[in-house]
Short mmCIF file of C-alpha atoms in Angstrom, two decimals:
data_model
loop_
_atom_site.label_atom_id
_atom_site.label_comp_id
_atom_site.label_asym_id
_atom_site.label_seq_id
_atom_site.Cartn_x
_atom_site.Cartn_y
_atom_site.Cartn_z
CA UNK A 1 46.12 10.66 -7.51
CA UNK A 2 42.41 9.88 -5.26
CA UNK A 3 39.97 8.85 -6.55
CA UNK A 4 36.05 9.86 -5.07
CA UNK A 5 33.53 6.79 -5.60
CA UNK A 6 30.42 7.93 -5.89
CA UNK A 7 27.50 5.72 -5.58
CA UNK A 8 24.69 5.19 -7.43
CA UNK A 9 25.65 8.44 -9.65
CA UNK A 10 23.98 10.22 -12.48
CA UNK A 11 24.75 7.94 -15.47
CA UNK A 12 25.26 9.31 -19.14
CA UNK A 13 25.33 6.75 -21.59
CA UNK A 14 27.40 8.19 -23.63
CA UNK A 15 30.31 8.62 -21.11
CA UNK A 16 29.62 5.09 -19.99
CA UNK A 17 29.66 3.39 -22.94
CA UNK A 18 32.73 5.67 -24.38
CA UNK A 19 34.75 4.71 -21.06
CA UNK A 20 34.05 0.79 -21.56
CA UNK A 21 34.85 1.09 -25.37
CA UNK A 22 38.52 2.92 -24.47
CA UNK A 23 38.54 0.25 -21.97
CA UNK A 24 37.68 -3.14 -23.20
CA UNK A 25 38.58 -2.10 -27.45
CA UNK A 26 36.90 -2.95 -30.40
CA UNK A 27 34.20 0.12 -31.71
CA UNK A 28 31.93 2.14 -29.59
CA UNK A 29 28.16 1.57 -29.19
CA UNK A 30 25.88 3.74 -27.30
CA UNK A 31 24.44 1.28 -24.89
CA UNK A 32 21.34 2.60 -22.94
CA UNK A 33 22.90 2.26 -19.69
CA UNK A 34 20.98 4.16 -17.21
CA UNK A 35 17.90 2.05 -18.37
CA UNK A 36 19.52 -1.29 -17.59
CA UNK A 37 21.27 -0.33 -14.32
CA UNK A 38 17.46 0.79 -12.93
CA UNK A 39 16.50 -2.17 -14.03
CA UNK A 40 19.24 -4.80 -13.35
CA UNK A 41 21.40 -3.82 -10.84
CA UNK A 42 21.10 -3.35 -6.87
CA UNK A 43 23.53 -0.47 -6.92
CA UNK A 44 26.88 0.82 -8.57
CA UNK A 45 29.77 3.29 -8.07
CA UNK A 46 32.08 5.49 -10.35
CA UNK A 47 35.68 6.34 -9.45
CA UNK A 48 36.03 10.23 -10.73
CA UNK A 49 39.00 12.39 -11.19
CA UNK A 50 37.24 15.50 -11.22
CA UNK A 51 34.49 15.08 -14.04
CA UNK A 52 36.13 12.68 -15.64
CA UNK A 53 34.61 8.84 -14.85
CA UNK A 54 37.40 6.98 -14.72
CA UNK A 55 35.98 3.61 -12.99
CA UNK A 56 32.74 1.94 -13.17
CA UNK A 57 31.01 -1.28 -11.76
CA UNK A 58 27.20 -3.02 -10.41
CA UNK A 59 26.32 -4.60 -8.62
CA UNK A 60 23.39 -6.97 -9.51
CA UNK A 61 21.04 -9.35 -7.70
CA UNK A 62 18.40 -12.33 -7.94
CA UNK A 63 16.22 -10.63 -5.68
CA UNK A 64 16.88 -12.92 -2.77
CA UNK A 65 20.28 -13.48 -1.04
CA UNK A 66 22.76 -13.26 -4.07
CA UNK A 67 24.28 -10.00 -5.94
CA UNK A 68 27.39 -9.93 -8.02
CA UNK A 69 29.99 -7.35 -10.05
CA UNK A 70 29.73 -7.13 -13.32
CA UNK A 71 31.61 -4.98 -16.12
CA UNK A 72 34.07 -3.76 -14.01
CA UNK A 73 35.89 -1.09 -15.70
CA UNK A 74 39.44 1.09 -15.06
CA UNK A 75 40.27 3.43 -18.09
CA UNK A 76 43.60 2.58 -19.62
CA UNK A 77 44.75 6.32 -18.46
CA UNK A 78 43.90 5.26 -15.08
CA UNK A 79 45.22 1.87 -14.61
CA UNK A 80 47.48 0.08 -11.89
CA UNK A 81 46.78 2.77 -9.95
CA UNK A 82 44.63 1.26 -7.15
CA UNK A 83 40.75 2.13 -8.71
#
């Protein structure tokens, strides 16, 4: 299985919130991902199998020289598959 990586894809807050809830456990809470990414992220990448979002990560930065990855997540059904 090969995932299609999409950079700065159009984020669906519901879909990304569900992915995080499924991967990390706990209750599903709708988060304002689109606004958060536009405000804080340098870029983001989604891993897709067909139209299904199965992985996500974003890079935030300090406005200078430093950036780091946050919210790295892979759908439990697709973990351990090199996504």
